[in-house]
mmCIF file of C-alpha atoms and ligand atoms in Angstrom:
data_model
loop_
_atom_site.group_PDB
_atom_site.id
_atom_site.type_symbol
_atom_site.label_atom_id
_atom_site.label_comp_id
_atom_site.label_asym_id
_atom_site.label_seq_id
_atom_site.Cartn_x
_atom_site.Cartn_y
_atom_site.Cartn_z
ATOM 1 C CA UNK A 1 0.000 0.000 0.000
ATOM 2 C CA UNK A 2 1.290 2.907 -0.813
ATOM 3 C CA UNK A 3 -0.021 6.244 0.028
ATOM 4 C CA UNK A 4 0.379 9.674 -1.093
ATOM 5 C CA UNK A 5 0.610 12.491 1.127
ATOM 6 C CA UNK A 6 1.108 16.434 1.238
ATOM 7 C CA UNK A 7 3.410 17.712 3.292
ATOM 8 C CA UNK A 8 2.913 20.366 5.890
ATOM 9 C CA UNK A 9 4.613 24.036 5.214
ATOM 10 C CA UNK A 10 7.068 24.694 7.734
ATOM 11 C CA UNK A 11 5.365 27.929 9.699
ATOM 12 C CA UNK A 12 2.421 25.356 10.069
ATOM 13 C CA UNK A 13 4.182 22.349 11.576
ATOM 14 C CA UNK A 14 5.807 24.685 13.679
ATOM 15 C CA UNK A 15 2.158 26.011 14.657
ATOM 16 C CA UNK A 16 1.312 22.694 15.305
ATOM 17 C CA UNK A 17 4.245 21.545 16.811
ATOM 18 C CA UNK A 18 3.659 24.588 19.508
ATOM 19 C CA UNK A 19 -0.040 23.177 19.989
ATOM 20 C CA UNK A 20 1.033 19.733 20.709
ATOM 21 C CA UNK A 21 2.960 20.153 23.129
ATOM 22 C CA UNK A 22 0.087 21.125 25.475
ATOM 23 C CA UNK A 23 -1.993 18.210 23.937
ATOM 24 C CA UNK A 24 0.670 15.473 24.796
ATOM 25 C CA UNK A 25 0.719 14.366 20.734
ATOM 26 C CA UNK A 26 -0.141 16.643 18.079
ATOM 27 C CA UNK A 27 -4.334 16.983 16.898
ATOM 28 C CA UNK A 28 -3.346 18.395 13.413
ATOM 29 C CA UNK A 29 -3.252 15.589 10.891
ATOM 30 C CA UNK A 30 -1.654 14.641 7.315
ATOM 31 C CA UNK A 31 -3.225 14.786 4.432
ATOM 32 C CA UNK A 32 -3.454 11.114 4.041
ATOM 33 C CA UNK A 33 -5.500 10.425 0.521
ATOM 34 C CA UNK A 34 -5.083 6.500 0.868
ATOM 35 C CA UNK A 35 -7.481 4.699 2.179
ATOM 36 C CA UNK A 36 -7.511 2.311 5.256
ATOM 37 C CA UNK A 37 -8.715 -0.862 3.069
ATOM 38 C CA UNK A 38 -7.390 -3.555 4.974
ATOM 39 C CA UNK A 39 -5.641 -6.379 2.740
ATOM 40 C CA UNK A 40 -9.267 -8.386 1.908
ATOM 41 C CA UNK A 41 -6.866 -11.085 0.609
ATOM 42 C CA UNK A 42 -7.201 -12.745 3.212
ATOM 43 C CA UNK A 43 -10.683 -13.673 4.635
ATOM 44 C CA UNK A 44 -9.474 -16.523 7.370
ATOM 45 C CA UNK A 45 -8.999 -15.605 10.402
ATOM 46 C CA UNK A 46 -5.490 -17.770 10.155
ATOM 47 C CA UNK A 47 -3.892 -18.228 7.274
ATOM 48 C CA UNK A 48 -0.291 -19.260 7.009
ATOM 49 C CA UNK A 49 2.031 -19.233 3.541
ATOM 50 C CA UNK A 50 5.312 -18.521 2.657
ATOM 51 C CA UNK A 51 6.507 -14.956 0.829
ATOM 52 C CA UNK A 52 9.127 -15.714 -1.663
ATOM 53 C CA UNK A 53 12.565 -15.232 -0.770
ATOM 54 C CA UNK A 54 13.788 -11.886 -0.858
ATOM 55 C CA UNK A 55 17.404 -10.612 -1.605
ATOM 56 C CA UNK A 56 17.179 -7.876 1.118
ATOM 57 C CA UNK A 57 20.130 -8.409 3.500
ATOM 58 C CA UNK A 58 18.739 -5.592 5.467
ATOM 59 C CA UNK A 59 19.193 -6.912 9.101
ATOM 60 C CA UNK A 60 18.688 -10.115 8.015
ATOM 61 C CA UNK A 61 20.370 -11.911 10.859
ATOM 62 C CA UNK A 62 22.107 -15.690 10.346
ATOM 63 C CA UNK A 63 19.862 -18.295 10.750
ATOM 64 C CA UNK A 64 21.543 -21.838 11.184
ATOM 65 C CA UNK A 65 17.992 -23.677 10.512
ATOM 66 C CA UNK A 66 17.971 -26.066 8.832
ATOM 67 C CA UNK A 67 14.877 -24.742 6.701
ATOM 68 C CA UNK A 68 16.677 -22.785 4.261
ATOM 69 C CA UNK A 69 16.435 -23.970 1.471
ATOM 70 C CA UNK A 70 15.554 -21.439 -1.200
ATOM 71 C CA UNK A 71 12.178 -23.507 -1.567
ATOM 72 C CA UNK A 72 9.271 -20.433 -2.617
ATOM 73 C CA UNK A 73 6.081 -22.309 -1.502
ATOM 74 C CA UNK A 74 5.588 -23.767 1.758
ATOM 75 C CA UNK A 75 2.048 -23.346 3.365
ATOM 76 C CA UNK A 76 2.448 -24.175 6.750
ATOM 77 C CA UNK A 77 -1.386 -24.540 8.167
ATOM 78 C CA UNK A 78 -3.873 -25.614 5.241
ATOM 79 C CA UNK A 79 -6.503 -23.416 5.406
ATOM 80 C CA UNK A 80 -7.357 -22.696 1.465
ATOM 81 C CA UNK A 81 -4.125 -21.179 -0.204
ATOM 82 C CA UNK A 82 -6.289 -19.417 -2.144
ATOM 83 C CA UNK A 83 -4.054 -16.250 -2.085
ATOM 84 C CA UNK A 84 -0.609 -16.786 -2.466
ATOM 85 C CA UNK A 85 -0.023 -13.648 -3.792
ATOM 86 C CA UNK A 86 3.033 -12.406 -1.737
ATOM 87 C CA UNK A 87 3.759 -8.932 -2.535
ATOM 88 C CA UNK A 88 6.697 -9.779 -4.214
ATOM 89 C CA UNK A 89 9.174 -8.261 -6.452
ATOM 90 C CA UNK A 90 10.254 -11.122 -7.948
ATOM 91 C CA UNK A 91 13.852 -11.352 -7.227
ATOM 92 C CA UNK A 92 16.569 -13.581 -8.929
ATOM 93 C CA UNK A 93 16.560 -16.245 -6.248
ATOM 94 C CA UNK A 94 20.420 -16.725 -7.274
ATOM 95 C CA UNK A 95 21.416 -13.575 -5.120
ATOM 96 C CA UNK A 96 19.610 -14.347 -2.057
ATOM 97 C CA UNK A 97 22.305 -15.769 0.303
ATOM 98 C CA UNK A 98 20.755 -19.005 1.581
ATOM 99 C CA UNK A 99 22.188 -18.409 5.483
ATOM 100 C CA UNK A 100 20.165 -15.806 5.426
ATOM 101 C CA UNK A 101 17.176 -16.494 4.764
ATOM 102 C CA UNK A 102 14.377 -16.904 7.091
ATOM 103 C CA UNK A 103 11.870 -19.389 6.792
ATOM 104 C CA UNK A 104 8.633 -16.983 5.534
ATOM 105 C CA UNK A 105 5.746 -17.283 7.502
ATOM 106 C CA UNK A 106 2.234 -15.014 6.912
ATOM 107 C CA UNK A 107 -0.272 -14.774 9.475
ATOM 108 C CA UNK A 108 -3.018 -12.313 9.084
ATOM 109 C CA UNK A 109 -5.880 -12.313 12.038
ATOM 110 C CA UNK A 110 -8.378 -10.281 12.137
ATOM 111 C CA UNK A 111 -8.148 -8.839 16.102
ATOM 112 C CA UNK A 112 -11.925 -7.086 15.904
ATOM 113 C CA UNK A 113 -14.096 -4.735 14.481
ATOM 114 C CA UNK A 114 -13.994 -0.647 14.615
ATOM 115 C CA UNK A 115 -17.176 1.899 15.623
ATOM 116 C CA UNK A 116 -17.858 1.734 12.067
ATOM 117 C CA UNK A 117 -17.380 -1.566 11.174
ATOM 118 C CA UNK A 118 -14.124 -1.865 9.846
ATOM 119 C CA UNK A 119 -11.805 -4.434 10.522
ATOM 120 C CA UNK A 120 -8.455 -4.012 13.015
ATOM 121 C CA UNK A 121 -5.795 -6.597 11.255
ATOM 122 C CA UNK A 122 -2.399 -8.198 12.601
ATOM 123 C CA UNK A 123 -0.354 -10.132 9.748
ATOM 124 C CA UNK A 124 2.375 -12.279 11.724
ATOM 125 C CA UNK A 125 5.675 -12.443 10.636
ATOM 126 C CA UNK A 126 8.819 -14.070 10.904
ATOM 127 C CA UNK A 127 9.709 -16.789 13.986
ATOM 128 C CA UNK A 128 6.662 -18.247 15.600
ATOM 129 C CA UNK A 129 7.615 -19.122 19.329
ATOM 130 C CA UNK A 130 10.558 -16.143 18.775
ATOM 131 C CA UNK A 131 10.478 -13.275 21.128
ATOM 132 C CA UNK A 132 6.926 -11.704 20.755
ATOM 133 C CA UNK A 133 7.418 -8.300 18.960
ATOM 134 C CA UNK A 134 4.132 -6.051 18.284
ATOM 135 C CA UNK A 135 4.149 -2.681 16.500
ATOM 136 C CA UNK A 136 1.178 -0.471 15.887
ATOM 137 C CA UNK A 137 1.218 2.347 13.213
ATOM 138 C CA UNK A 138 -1.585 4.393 14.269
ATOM 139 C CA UNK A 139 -3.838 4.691 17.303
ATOM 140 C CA UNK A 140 -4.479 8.353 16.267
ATOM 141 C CA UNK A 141 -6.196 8.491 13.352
ATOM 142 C CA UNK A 142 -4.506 11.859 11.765
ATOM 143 C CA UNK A 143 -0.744 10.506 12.723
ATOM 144 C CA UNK A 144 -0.816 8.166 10.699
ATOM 145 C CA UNK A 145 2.531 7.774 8.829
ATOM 146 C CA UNK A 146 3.697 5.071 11.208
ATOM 147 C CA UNK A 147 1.924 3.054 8.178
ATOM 148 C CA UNK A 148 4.647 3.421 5.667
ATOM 149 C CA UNK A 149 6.972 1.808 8.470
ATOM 150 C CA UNK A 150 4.538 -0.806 9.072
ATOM 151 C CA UNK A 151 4.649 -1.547 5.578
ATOM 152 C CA UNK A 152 8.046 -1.901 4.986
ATOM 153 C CA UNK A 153 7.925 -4.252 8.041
ATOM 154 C CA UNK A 154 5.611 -6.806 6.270
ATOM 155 C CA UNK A 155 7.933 -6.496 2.949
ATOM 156 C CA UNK A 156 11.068 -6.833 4.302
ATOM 157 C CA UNK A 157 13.392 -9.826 5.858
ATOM 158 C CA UNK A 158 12.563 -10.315 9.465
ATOM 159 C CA UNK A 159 15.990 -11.608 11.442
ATOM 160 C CA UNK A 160 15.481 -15.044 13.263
ATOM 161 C CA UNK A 161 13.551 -15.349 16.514
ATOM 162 C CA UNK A 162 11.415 -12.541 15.831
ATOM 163 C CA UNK A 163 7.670 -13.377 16.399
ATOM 164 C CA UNK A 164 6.228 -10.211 14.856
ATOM 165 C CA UNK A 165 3.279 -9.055 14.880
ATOM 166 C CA UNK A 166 2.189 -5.776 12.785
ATOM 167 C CA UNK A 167 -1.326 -3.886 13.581
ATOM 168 C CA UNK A 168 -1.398 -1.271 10.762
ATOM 169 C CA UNK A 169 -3.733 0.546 12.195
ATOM 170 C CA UNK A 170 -5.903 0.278 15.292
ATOM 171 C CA UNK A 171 -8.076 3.567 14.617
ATOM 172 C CA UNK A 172 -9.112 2.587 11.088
ATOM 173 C CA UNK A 173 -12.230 4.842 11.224
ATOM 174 C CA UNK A 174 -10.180 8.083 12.203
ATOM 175 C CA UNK A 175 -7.610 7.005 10.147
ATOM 176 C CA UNK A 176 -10.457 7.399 6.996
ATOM 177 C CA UNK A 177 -11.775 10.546 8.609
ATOM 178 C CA UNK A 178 -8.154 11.582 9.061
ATOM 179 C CA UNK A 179 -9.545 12.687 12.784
ATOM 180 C CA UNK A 180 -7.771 11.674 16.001
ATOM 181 C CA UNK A 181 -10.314 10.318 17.872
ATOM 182 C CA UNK A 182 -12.427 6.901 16.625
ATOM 183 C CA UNK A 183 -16.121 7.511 15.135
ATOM 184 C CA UNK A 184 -17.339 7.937 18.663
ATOM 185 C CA UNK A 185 -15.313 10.885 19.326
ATOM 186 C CA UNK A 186 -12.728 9.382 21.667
ATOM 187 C CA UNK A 187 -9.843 9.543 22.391
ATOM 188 C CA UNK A 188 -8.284 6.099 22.004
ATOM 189 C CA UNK A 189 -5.104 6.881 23.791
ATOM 190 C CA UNK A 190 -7.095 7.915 26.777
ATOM 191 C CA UNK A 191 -9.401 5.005 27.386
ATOM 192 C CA UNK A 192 -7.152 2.138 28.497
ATOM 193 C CA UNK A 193 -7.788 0.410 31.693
ATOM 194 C CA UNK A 194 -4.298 2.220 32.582
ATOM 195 C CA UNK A 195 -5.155 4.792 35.681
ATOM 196 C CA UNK A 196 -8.679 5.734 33.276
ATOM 197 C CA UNK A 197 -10.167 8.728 34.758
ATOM 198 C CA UNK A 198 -12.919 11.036 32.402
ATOM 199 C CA UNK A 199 -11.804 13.016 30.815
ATOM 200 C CA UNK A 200 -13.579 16.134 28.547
ATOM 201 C CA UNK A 201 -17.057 15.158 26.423
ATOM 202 C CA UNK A 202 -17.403 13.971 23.043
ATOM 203 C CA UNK A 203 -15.307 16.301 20.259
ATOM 204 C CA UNK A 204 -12.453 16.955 23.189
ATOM 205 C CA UNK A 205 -9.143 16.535 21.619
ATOM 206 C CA UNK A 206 -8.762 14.195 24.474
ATOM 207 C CA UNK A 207 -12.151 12.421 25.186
ATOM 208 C CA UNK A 208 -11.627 9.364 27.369
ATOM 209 C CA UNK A 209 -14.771 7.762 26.582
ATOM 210 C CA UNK A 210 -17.789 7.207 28.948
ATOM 211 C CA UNK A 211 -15.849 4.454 31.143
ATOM 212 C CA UNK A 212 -12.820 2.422 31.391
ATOM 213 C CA UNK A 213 -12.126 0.143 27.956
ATOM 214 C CA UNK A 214 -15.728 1.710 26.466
ATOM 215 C CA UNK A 215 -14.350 1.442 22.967
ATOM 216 C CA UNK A 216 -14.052 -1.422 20.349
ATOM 217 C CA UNK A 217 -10.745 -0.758 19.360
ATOM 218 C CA UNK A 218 -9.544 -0.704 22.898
ATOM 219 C CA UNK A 219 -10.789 -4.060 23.540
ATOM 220 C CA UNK A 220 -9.811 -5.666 20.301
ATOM 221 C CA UNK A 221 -6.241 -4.425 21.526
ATOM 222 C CA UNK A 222 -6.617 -5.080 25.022
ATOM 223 C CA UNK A 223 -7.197 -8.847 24.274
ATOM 224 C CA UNK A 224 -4.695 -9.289 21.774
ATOM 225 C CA UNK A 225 -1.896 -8.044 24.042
ATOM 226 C CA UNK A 226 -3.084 -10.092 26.865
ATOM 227 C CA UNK A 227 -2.928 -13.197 24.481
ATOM 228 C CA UNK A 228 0.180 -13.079 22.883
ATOM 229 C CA UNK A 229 1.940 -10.921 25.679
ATOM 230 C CA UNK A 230 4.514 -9.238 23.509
ATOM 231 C CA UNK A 231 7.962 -8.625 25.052
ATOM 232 C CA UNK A 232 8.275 -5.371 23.434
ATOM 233 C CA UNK A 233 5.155 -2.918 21.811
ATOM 234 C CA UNK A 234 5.916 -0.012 20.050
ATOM 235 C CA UNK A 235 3.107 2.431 19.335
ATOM 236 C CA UNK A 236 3.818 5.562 16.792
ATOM 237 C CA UNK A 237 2.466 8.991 17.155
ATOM 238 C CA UNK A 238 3.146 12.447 15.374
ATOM 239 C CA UNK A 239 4.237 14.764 15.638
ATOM 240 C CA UNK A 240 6.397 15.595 18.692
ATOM 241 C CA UNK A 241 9.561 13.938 17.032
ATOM 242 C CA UNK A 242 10.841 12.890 20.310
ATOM 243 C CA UNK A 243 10.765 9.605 22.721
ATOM 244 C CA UNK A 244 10.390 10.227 26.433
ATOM 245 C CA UNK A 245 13.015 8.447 28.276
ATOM 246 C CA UNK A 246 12.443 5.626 30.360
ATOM 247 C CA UNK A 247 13.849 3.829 33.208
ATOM 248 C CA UNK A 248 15.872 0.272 33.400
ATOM 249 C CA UNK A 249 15.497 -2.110 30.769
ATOM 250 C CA UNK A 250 12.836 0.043 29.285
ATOM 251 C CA UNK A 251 14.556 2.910 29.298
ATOM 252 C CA UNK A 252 17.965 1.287 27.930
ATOM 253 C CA UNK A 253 15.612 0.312 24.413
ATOM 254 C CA UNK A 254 14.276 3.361 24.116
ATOM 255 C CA UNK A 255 17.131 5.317 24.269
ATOM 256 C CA UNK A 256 18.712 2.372 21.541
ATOM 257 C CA UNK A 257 15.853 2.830 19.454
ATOM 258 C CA UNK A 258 16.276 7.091 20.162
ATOM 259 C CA UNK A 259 20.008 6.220 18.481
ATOM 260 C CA UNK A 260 19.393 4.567 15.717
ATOM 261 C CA UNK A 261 16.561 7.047 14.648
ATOM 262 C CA UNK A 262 17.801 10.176 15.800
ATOM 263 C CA UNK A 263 14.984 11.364 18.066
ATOM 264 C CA UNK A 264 15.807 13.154 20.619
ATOM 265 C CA UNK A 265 15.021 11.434 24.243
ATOM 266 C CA UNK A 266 13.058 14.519 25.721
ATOM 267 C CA UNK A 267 9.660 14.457 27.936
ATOM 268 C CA UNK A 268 6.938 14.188 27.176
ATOM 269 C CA UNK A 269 4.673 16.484 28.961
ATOM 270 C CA UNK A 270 1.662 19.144 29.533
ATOM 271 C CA UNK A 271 -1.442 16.424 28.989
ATOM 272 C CA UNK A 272 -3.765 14.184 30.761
ATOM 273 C CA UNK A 273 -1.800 10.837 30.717
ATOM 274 C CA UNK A 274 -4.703 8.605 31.832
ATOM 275 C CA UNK A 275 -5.764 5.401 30.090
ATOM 276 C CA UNK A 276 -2.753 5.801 27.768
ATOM 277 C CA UNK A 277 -2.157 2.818 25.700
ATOM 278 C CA UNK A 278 1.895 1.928 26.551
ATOM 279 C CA UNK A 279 1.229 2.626 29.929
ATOM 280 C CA UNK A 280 -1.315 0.178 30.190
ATOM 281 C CA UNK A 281 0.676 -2.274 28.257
ATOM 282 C CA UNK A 282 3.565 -1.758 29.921
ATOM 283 C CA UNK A 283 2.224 -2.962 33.313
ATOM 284 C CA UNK A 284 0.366 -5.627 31.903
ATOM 285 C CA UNK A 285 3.703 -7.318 29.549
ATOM 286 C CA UNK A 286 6.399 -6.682 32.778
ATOM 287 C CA UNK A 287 9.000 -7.360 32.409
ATOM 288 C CA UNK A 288 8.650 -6.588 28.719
ATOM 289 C CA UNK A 289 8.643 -3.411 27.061
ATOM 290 C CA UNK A 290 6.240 -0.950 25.543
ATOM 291 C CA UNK A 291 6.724 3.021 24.679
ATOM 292 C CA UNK A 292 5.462 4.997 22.320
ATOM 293 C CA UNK A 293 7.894 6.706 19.322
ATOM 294 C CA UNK A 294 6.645 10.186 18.359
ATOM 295 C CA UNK A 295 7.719 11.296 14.882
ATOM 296 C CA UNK A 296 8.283 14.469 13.175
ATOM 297 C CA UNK A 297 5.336 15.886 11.313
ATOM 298 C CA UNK A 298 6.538 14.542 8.223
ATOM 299 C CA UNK A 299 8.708 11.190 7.274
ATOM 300 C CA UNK A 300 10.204 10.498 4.170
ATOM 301 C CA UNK A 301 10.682 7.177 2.727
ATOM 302 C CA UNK A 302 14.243 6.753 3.869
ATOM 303 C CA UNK A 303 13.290 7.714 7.496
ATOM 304 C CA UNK A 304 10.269 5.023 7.465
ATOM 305 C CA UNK A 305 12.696 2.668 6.189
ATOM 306 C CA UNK A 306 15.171 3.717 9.027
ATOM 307 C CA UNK A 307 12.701 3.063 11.623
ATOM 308 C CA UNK A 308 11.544 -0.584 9.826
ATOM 309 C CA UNK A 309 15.523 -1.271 10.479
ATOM 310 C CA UNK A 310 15.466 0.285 14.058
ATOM 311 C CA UNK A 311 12.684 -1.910 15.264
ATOM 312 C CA UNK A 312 14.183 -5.235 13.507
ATOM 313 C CA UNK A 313 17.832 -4.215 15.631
ATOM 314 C CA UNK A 314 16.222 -3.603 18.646
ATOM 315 C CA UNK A 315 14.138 -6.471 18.120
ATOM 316 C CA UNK A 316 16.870 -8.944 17.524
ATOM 317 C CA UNK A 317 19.427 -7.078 20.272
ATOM 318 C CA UNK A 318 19.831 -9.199 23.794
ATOM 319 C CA UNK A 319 18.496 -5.968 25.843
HETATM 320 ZN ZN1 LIG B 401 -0.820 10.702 19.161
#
């Protein structure tokens, strides 16, 4: 998927920028013209089958499996390979190094439905059983370019022991309205069963809902995390281009993931931080790990794809 977008003029990020700051994460929002379409490829609920081997040697780490042959279809569960389209490029299977490869494995589960009916997706990727990895591209629907990083991540090689899991978007109804909130007006990052307190009424920039976990989306993302207890969520917001430092083990990724990106490590402060998402998650995956990365108002191809590479390092790093 590949989206088109307008960039901001630099006197109005900087507006924006200004705003956010008292807001906790910006309410101003790209001009997004793709749409949230979910892949309808795939109707199961679980569908497993293999992507063709790629040449990328991104941070494609050594795998000493023995399942590397350069073999193109393997479909792991049988559930109808109706689809086996793999969004491939196809690449001259002589170059891919065979060490390197990882055995390609697709799940794509639908986790539940939005306000408006529209379906919240994981695909799976990578090492089943591996350390449990999940990164979500947009919880506010107008900061939303955490999707062209997501997207590279379901392309790309994924290094060995990496169970990852990638939730494009969990606000898919903002995300089409290009609006923060979901289609009932709240504020998704403010509902979590995380401290929840209310907060503001319906069209508040930061709406908490009418109780604790009110909202689809927050239960379609509540359960997932408590079933496949990630060791390490990463949730993307615009447009404070900053990650607020952490403590311990926590703290020691974030700043890892704040060096290989170039955000700064600087507080995050001035809001209501109740019912916040990583918060939540964070005390519900201890000792694993779960912060949220604010980019910059913009982010050009190069930067998504040095973000898809930050998460697979710290992903595959002993931290
Ligand atoms: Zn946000």
């Amino acid at each position: 998927m590949t989206s088109l977008r307008r960039h901001r003029t630099a006197p109005f990020v900087a507006a924006v920028l200004v705003g956010a700051l008292a807001a906790g994460c910006a309410t101003g929002g790209e001009t997004d013209v793709s749409t949230t379409a979910a892949p309808t490829t795939l109707d199961a609920s679980v569908v497993a089958t293999s992507v063709a081997p790629s040449t990328a040697a991104a941070a494609a780490a050594t795998t000493s499996s023995a399942t590397t042959s350069p073999a193109t279809s393997e479909v792991t569960t049988t559930l109808e390979p109706t689809t086996t389209a793999a969004p491939t490029t196809t690449a001259p299977p002589t170059t891919a190094p065979p060490t390197t490869t990882v055995p390609a494995f697709v799940e794509t589960r639908e986790l539940g439905r939005s306000v408006q009916d529209r379906p919240i997706t994981a695909v799976r990727r990578g090492t089943p059983g591996g350390r449990v990895v999940l990164v979500i591209g947009v919880i506010h629907g107008d900061e939303d370019d955490g999707v062209a990083i997501i997207d590279l991540l379901e392309q790309q090689d994924v290094p060995a022991g990496i169970d990852l899991w990638l939730v494009e978007s969990m606000n898919p109804d903002g995300q089409a309205a290009q609006d923060r909130h979901n289609a009932n007006q709240v504020d998704l990052n403010r509902n979590f069963p995380a401290d929840w307190g209310p907060i503001g009424v319906p069209g508040d920039g930061q709406y908490a809902g009418p109780s604790v976990a009110s909202e689809p989306e927050t239960q379609a993302m509540v359960a997932f995390v408590e079933e496949i207890r990630p060791d390490l969520i990463i949730w993307y917001h615009q447009d404070l281009f900053r990650i607020n430092p952490g403590r311990g083990r926590d703290g020691a990724i974030r700043a890892r993931y704040a060096e290989l990106t170039g955000l700064p490590l600087v507080s995050i402060t001035g809001g209501t931080y109740t019912g916040v998402a990583a918060t939540w998650a964070r005390r519900t995956i201890e000792p694993g790990v779960a912060f949220i990365v604010e980019l910059g108002a913009t982010l050009s191809p190069e930067e998504a794809q040095v973000h898809a590479n930050a998460v697979l390092t710290i992903a595959s790093e002993p931290n």
